Tab-separated table of C-alpha atoms and ligand atoms in Angstrom:
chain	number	residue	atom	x	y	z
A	1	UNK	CA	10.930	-25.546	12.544
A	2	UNK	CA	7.451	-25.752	10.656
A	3	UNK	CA	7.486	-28.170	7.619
A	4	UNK	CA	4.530	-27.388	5.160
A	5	UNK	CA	3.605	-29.185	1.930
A	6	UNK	CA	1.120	-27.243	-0.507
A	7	UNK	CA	-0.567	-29.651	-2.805
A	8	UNK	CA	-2.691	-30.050	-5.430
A	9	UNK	CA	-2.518	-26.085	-7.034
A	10	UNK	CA	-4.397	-26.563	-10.434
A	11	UNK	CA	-1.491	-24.191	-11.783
A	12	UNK	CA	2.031	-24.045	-9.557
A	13	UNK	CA	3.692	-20.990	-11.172
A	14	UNK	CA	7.527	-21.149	-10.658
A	15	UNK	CA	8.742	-18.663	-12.236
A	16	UNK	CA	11.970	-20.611	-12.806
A	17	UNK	CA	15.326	-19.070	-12.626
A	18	UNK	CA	18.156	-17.757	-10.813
A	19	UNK	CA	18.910	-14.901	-12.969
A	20	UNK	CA	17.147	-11.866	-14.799
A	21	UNK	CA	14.836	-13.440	-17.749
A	22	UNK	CA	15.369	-10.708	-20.765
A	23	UNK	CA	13.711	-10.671	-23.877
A	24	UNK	CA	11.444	-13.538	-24.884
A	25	UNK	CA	12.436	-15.487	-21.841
A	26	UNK	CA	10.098	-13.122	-20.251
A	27	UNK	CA	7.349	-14.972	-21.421
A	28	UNK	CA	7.807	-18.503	-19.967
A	29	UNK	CA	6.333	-19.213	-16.901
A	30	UNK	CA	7.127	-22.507	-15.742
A	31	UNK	CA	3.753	-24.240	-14.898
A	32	UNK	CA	3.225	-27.820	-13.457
A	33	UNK	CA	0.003	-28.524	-13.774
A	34	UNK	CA	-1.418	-30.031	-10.485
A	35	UNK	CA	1.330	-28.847	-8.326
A	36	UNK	CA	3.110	-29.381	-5.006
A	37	UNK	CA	5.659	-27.714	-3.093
A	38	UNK	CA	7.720	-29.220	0.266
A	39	UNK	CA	8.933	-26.745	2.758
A	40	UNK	CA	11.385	-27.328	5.376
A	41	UNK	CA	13.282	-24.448	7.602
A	42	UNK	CA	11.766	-21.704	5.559
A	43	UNK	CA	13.492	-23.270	2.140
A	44	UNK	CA	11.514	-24.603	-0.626
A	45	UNK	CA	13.043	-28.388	-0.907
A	46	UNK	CA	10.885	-30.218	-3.468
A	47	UNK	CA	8.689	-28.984	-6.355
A	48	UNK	CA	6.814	-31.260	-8.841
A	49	UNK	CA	3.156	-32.805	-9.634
A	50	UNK	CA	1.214	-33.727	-6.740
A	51	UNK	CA	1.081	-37.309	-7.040
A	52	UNK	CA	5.520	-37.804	-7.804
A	53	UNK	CA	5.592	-35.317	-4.265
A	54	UNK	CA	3.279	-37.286	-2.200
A	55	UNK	CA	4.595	-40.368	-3.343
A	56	UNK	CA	8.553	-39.066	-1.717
A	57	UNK	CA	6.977	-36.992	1.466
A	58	UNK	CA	4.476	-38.240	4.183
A	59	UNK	CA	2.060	-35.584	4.565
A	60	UNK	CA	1.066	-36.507	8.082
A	61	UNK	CA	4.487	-35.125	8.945
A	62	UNK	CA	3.940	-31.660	7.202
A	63	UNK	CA	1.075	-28.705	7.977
A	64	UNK	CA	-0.812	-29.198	4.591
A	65	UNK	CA	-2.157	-26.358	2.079
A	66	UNK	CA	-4.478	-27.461	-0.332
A	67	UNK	CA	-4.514	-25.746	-3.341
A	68	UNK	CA	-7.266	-27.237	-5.469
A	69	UNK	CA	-8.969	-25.234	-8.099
A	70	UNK	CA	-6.025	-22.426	-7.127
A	71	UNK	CA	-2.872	-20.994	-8.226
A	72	UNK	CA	0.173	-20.921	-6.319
A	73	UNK	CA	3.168	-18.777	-7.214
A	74	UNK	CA	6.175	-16.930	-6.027
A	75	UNK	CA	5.717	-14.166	-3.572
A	76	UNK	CA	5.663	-10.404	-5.669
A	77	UNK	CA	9.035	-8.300	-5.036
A	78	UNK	CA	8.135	-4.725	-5.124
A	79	UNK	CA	11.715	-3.300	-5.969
A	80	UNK	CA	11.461	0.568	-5.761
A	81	UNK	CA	9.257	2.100	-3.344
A	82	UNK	CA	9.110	5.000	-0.646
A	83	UNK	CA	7.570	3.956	1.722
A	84	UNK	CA	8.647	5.396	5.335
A	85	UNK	CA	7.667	9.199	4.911
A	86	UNK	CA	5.791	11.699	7.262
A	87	UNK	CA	2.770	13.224	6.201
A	88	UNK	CA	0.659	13.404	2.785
A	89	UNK	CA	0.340	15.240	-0.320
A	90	UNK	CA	-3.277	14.942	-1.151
A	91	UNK	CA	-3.590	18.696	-1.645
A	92	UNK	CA	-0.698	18.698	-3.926
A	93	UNK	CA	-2.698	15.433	-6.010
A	94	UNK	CA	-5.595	18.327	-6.309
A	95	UNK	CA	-3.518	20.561	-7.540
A	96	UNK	CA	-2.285	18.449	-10.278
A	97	UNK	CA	-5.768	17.292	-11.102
A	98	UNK	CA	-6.573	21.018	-11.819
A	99	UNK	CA	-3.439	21.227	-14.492
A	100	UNK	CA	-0.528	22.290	-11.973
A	101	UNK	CA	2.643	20.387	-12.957
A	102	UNK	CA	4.778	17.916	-10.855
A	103	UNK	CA	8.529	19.599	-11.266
A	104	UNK	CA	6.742	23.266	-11.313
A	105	UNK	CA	5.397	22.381	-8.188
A	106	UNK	CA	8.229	21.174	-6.694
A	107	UNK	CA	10.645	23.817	-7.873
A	108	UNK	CA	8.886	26.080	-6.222
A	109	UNK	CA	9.314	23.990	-2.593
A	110	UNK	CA	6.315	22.047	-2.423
A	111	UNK	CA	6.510	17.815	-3.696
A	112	UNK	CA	8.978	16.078	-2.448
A	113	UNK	CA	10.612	19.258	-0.468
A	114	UNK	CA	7.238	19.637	1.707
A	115	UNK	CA	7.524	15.432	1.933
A	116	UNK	CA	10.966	16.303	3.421
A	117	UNK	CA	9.794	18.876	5.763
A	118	UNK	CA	7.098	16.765	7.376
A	119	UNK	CA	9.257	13.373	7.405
A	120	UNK	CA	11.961	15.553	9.571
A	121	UNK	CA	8.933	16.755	11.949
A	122	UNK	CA	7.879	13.097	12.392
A	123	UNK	CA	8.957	10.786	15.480
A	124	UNK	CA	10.883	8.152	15.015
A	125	UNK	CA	7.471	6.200	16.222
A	126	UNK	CA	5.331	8.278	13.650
A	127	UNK	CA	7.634	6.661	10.882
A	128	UNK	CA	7.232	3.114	12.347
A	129	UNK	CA	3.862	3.308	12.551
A	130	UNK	CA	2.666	4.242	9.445
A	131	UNK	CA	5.403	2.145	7.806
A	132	UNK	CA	4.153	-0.682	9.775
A	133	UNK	CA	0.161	-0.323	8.601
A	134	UNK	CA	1.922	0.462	4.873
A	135	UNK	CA	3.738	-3.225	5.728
A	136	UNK	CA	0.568	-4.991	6.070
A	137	UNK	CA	-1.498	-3.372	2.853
A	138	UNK	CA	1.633	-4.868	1.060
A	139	UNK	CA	1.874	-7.857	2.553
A	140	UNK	CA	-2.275	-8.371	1.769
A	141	UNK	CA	-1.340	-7.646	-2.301
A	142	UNK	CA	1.040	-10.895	-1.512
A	143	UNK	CA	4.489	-8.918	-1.122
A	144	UNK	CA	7.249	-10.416	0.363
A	145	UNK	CA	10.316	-8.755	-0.382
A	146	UNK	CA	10.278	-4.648	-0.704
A	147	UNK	CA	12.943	-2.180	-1.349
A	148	UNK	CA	12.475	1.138	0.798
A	149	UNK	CA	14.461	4.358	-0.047
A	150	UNK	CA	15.757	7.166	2.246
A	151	UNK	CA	15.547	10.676	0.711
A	152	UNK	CA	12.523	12.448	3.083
A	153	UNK	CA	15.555	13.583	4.780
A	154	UNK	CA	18.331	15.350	2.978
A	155	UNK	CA	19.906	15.528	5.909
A	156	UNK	CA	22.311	13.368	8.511
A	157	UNK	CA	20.063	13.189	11.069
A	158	UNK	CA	16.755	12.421	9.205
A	159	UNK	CA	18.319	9.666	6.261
A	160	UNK	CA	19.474	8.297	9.139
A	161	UNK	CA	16.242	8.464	11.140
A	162	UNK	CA	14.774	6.977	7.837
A	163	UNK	CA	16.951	4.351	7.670
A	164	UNK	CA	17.150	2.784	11.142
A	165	UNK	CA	12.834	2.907	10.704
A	166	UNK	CA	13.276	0.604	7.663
A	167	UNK	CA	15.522	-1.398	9.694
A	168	UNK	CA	13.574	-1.889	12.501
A	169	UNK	CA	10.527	-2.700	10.323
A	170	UNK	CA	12.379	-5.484	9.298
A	171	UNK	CA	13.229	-7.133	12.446
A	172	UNK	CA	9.509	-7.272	12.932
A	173	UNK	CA	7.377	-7.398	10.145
A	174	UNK	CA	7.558	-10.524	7.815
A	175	UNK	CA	8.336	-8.965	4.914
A	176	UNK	CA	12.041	-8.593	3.833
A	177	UNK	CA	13.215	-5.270	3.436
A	178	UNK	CA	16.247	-4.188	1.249
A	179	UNK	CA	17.130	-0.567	2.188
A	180	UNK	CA	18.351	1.904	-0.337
A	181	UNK	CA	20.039	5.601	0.732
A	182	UNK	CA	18.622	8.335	-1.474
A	183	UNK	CA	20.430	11.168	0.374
A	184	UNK	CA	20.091	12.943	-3.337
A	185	UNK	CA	16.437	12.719	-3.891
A	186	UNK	CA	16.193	16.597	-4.105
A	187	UNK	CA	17.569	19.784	-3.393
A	188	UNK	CA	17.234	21.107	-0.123
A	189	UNK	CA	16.665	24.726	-0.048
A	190	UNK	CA	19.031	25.658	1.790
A	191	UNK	CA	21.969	24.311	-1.532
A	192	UNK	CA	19.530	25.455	-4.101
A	193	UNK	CA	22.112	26.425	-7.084
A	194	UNK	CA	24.854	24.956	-5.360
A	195	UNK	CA	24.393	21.433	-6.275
A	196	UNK	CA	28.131	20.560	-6.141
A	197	UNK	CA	28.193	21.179	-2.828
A	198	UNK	CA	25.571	19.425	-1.473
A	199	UNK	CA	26.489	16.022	-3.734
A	200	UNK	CA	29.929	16.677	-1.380
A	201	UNK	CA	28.168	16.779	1.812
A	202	UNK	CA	25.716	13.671	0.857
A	203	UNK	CA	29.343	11.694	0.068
A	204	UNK	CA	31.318	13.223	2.600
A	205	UNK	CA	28.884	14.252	5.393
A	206	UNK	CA	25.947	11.318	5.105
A	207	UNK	CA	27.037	8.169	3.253
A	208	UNK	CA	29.916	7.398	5.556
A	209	UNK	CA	27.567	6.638	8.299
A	210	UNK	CA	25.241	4.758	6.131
A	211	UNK	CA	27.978	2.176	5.223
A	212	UNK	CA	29.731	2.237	8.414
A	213	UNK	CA	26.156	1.380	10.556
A	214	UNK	CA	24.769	-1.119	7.596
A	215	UNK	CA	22.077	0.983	7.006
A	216	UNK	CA	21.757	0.505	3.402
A	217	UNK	CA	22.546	-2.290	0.041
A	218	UNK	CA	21.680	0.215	-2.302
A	219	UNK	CA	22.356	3.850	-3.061
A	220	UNK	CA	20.258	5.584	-5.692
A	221	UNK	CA	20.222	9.301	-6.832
A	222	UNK	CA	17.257	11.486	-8.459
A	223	UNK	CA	19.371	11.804	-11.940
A	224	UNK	CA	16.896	14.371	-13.853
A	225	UNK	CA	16.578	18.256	-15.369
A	226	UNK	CA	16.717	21.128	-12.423
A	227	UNK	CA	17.531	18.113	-9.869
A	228	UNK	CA	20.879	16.125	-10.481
A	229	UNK	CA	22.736	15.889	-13.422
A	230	UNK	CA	24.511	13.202	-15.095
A	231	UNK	CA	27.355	14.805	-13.965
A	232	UNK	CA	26.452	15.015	-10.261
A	233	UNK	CA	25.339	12.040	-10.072
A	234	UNK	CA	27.957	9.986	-11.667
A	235	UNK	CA	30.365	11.043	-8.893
A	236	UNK	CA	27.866	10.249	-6.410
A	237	UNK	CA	27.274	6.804	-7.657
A	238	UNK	CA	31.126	6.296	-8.214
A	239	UNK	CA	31.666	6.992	-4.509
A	240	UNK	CA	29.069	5.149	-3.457
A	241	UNK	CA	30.245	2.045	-5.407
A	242	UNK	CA	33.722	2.517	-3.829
A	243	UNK	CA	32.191	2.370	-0.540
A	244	UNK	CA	30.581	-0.828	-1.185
A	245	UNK	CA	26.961	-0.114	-2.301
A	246	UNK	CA	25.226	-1.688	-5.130
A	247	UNK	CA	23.693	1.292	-7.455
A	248	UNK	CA	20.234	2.303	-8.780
A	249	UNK	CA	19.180	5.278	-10.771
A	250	UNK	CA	16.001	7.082	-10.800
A	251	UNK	CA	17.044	7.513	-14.534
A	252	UNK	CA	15.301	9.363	-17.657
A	253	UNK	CA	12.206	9.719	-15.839
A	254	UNK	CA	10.912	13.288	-17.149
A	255	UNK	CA	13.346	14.960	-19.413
A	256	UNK	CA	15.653	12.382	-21.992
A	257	UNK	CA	19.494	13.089	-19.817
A	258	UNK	CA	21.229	9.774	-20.223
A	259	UNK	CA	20.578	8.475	-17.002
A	260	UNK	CA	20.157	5.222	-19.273
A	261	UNK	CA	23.167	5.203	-20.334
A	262	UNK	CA	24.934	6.603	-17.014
A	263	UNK	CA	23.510	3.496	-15.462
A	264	UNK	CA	25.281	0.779	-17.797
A	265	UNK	CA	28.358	3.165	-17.323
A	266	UNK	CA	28.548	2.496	-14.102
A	267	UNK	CA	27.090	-1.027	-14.217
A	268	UNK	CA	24.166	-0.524	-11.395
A	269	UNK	CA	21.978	-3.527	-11.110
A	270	UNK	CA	18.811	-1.142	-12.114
A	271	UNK	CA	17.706	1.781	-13.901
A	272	UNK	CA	14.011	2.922	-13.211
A	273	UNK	CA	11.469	5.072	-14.685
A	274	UNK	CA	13.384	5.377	-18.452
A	275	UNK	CA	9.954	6.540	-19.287
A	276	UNK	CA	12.166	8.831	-21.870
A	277	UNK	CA	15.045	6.426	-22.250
A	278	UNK	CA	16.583	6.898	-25.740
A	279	UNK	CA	17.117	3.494	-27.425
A	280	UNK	CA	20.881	4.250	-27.517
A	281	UNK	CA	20.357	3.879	-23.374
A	282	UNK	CA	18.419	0.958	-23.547
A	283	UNK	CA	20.867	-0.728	-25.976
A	284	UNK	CA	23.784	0.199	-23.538
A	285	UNK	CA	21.645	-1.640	-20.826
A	286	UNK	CA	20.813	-4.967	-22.571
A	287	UNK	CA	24.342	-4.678	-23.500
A	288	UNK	CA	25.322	-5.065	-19.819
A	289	UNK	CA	22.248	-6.948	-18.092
A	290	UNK	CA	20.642	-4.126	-16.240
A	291	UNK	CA	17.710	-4.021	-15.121
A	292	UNK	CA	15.240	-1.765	-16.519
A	293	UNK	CA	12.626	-1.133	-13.432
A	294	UNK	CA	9.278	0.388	-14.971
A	295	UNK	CA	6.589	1.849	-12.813
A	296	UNK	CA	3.844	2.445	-14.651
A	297	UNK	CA	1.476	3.805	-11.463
A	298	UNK	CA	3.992	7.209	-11.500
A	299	UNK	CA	3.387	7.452	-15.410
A	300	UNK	CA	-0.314	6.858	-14.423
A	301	UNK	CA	-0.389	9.379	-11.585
A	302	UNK	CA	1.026	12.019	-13.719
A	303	UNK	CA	-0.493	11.421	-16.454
A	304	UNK	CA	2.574	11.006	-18.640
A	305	UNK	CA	3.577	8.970	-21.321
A	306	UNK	CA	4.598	5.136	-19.967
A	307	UNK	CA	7.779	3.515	-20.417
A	308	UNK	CA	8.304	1.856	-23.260
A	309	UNK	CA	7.776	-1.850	-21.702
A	310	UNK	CA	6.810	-3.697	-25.434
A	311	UNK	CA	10.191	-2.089	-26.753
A	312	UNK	CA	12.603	-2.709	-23.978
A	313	UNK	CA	11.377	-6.640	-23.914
A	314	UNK	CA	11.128	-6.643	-27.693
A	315	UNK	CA	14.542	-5.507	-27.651
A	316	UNK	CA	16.169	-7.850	-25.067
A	317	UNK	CA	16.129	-5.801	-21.604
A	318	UNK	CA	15.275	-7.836	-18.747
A	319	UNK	CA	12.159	-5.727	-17.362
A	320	UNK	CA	10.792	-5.631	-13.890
A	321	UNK	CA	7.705	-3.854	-12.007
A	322	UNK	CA	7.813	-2.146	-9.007
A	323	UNK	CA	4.859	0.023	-7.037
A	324	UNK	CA	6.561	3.199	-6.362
A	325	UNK	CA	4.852	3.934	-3.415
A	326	UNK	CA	5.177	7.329	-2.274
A	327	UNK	CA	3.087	10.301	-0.812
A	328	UNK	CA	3.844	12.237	-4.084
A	329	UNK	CA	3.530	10.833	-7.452
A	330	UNK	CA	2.045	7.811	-7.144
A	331	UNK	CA	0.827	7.115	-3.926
A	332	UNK	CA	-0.194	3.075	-3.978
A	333	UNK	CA	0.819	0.323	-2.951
A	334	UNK	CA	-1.569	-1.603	-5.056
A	335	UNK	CA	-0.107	-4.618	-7.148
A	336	UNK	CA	-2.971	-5.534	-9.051
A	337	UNK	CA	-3.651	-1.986	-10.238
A	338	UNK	CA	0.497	-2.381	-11.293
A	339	UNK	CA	-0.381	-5.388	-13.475
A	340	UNK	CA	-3.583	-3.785	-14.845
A	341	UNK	CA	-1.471	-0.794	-16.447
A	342	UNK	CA	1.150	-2.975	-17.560
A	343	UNK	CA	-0.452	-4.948	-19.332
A	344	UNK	CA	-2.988	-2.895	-20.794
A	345	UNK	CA	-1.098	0.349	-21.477
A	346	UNK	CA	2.238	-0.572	-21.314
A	347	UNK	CA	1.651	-3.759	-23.950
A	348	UNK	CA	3.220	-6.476	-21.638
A	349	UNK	CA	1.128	-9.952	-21.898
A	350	UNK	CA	0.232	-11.424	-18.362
A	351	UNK	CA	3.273	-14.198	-18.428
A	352	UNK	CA	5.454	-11.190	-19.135
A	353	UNK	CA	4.403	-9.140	-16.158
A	354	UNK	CA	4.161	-11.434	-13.480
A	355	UNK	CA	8.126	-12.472	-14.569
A	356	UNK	CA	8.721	-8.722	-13.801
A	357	UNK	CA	7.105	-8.515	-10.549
A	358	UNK	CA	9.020	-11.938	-8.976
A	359	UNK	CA	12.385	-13.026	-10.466
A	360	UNK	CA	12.957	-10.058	-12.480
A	361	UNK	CA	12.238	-7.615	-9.318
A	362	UNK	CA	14.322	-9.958	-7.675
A	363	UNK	CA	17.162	-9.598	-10.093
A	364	UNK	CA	16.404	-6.110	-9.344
A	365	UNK	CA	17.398	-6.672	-5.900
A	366	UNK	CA	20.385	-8.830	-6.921
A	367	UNK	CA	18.770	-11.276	-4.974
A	368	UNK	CA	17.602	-13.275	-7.929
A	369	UNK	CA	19.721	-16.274	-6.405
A	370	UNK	CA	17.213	-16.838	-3.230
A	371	UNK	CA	13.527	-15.496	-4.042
A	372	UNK	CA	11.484	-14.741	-7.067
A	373	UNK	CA	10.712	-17.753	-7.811
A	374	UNK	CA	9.486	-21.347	-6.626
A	375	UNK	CA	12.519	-23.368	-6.896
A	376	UNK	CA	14.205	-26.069	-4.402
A	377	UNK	CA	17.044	-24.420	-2.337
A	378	UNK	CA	15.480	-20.768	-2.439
A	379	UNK	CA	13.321	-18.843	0.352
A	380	UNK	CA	9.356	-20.304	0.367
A	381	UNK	CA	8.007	-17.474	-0.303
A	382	UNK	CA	4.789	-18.233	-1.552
A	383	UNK	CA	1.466	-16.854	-2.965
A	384	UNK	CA	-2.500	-18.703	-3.384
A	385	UNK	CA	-4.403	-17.111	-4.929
A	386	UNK	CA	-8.219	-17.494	-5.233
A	387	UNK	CA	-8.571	-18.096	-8.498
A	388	UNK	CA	-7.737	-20.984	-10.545
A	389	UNK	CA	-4.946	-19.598	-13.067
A	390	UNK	CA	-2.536	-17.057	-12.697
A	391	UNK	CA	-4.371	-15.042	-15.819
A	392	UNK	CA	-6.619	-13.970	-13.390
A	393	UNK	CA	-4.489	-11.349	-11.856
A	394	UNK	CA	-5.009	-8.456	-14.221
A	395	UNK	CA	-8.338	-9.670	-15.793
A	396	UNK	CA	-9.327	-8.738	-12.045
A	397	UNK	CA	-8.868	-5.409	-12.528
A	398	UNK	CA	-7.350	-3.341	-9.511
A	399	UNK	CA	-8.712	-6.266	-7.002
A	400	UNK	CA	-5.954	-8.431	-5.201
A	401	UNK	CA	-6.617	-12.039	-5.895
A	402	UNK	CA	-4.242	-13.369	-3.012
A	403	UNK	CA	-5.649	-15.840	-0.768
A	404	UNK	CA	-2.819	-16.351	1.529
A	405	UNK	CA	0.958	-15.203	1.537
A	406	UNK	CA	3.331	-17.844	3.120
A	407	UNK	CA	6.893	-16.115	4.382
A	408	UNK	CA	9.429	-18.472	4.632
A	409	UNK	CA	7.822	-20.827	5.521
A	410	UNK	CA	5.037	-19.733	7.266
A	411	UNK	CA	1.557	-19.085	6.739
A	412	UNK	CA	1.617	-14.989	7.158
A	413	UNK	CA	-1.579	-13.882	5.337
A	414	UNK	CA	-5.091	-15.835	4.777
A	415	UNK	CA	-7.901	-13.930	3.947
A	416	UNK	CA	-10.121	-16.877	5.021
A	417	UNK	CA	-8.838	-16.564	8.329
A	418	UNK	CA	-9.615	-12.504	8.666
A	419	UNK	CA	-6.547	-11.222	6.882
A	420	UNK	CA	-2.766	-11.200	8.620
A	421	UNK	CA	-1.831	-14.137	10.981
B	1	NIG	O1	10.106	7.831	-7.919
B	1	NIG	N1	10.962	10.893	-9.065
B	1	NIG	C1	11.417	11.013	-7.945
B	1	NIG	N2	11.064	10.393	-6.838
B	1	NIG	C2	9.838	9.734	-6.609
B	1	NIG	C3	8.750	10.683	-6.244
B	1	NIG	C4	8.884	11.164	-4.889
B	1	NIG	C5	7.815	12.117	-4.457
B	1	NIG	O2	7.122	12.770	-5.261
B	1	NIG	O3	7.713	12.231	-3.237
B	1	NIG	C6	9.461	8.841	-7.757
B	1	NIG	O4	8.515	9.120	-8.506
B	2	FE	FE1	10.960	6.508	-6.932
């Protein structure tokens, strides 16, 4: 197995932890100046300053990174994306430029309905393949961990189709990917004002088969006005905890309905969106250590109002950043343009942000134990960038600054060398 020592990074970022950082915690970072990190079978195994690490380790024995006049941090963890899905919205994104409304347009079948009618059309090869290419545009922004959700399907045969693409993405692509069922990400047509029913057949009919095969970590459920109510979704996410999956919330996203709360209720590891979280909610959540997941691109996109990210850290929520990718309201998978809104609309400083988009996203995950950060015992996971300090990352607005991306262990991304390795 490959051993790898990166030396000599004018800032090493670790991110230190091996939980969620909440509240002012979000703000320390962890820097050794003139840093070095020692890999060995994919684990980091030393971290310090150059000189103490290449006084311990022979670097003739290791494949050597030099990091001068760079910064070297954690691989990002994009926690809540969509990203295996047939087919595109861009007309829909043209109608909402011209004043149509997300939900109006999607209560009358189009958003993520005509999403689910083209993702059931697709092969099983369509899916890979366009997940694949999505793979490597993340991978370039310096991902290495991404959660995926089902929920283009609605149905047993396409969640499942959905699912077993995620899964085989994995196998092959060098990013991790943790898979989360969304079996209620909408109504299908065919149940429309007989939600009860169709929450049954997503417990009785779909999620079964999701546990049984391994197909998913997480399950998740569209909690929001003229989708899923609190209701409806509790005894979704009560089954699916029973069954064994760890729970997430698309929660308070449009309309204030307590998904907040509902989510430290049930004690799921996140609650995204909570762009209209009451403070009640977010109390509840601090209260219990969940995770509030804010995506700023979908509050972009749609031009709404953005979470409250200055009050939830101000107030002692652990915070973390995710893309959102998907083909309908915010299609990117762009990390730096994440960061830019952040921090300038969503009043996070840069130390805050880039804590939400490794070991908080991580935490996010529940995986907060083995990535997010750079610390000895946990995946190498690794990011150079090409500038010399990590405050570089938003002040380049909407441009990566990733150099290369090492994946356990290995070098998986250098844009010196042409891009992916
Ligand atoms: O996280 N809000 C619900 N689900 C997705 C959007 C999915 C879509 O429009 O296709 C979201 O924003
Ligand atoms: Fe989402």
């Amino acid at each position: 197995m490959k051993k790898m020592i990166i030396k000599n990074a004018n800032e090493l970022v670790t991110c230190s932890g091996f939980k969620a950082k909440s509240g002012s915690e979000m703000s320390e970072l962890n820097i050794i100046k003139n840093g070095a990190v020692v890999i060995e079978d994919g684990i980091i195994k030393a971290v310090g300053t150059t000189s103490d690490i290449l006084k311990e380790y022979d670097e003739a024995n290791y494949e050597v990174i030099d990091a001068t006049n760079k910064a070297v941090l954690p691989g990002f963890v994009d926690p809540h994306t969509h990203f295996v899905f047939g087919g595109y919205r861009a007309e829909e994104f043209s109608w909402r430029l011209k004043g149509e409304n997300y939900m109006e347009i999607m209560k009358r079948g189009g958003g993520i309905l005509s999403s689910v009618k083209m993702t059931k059309e697709a092969t099983e090869e369509e899916l890979y393949e366009s997940g694949l290419k999505r793979l490597d545009s993340m991978l370039s922004f310096g991902v290495t961990t991404v959660e995926g959700k089902s929920g283009y399907g609605l149905d047993f045969d396409t969640e499942i189709k959905q699912l077993e693409t995620m899964k085989k993405l994995g196998k092959v692509h060098p990013i991790d990917i943790v898979s989360t069922f969304l079996g209620a990400h909408a109504v299908p047509k065919e149940y429309k004002g007989n939600e009860d029913a169709f929450i049954d057949y997503v417990i009785d009919e779909v999620m079964p088969t999701v546990v049984e095969k391994e197909l998913a970590e997480f399950c998740d459920i569209f909690c929001e006005k003229s989708v899923f109510s609190v209701e409806q979704s509790r005894k979704l996410l009560t089954k699916a905890k029973e069954m064994g999956l760890k729970l997430k919330l698309h929660a308070d996203e449009i309309v204030q309905l307590g998904g907040a709360e509902l989510s430290a209720e049930l004690g799921a590891i996140s609650a995204d969106h909570l762009l209209q979280a009451s403070d009640e909610g977010l109390a509840l959540m601090a209260e219990k250590g969940i995770v509030a997941t804010l995506l700023p691109g979908t509050a972009f996109s749609l031009k709404a109002d953005y979470a409250r990210g200055r009050y939830m850290i101000d107030n002692g929520l652990s915070v973390a950043l995710a893309t959102d990718l998907n083909p309908g309201s915010c299609f990117t998978e762009s990390i730096p343009l994440i960061f830019a809104l952040a921090t300038l609309y969503m009043k996070l400083t840069t130390e805050e942000a880039i804590n939400a988009f490794t070991i908080n996203a991580a935490a996010s995950l529940d995986r907060a134990d083995s990535i997010g950060s750079i610390d000895v015992g946990k995946k190498a996971d690794i990011i150079v960038l090409e500038f010399p300090s990590y405050k570089f990352i938003p002040y380049h607005i909407g441009v990566s600054t990733v150099e290369k991306v090492v994946k356990n262990g290995n070098l998986v991304f250098d844009k010196l060398r042409g891009g992916r390795i």
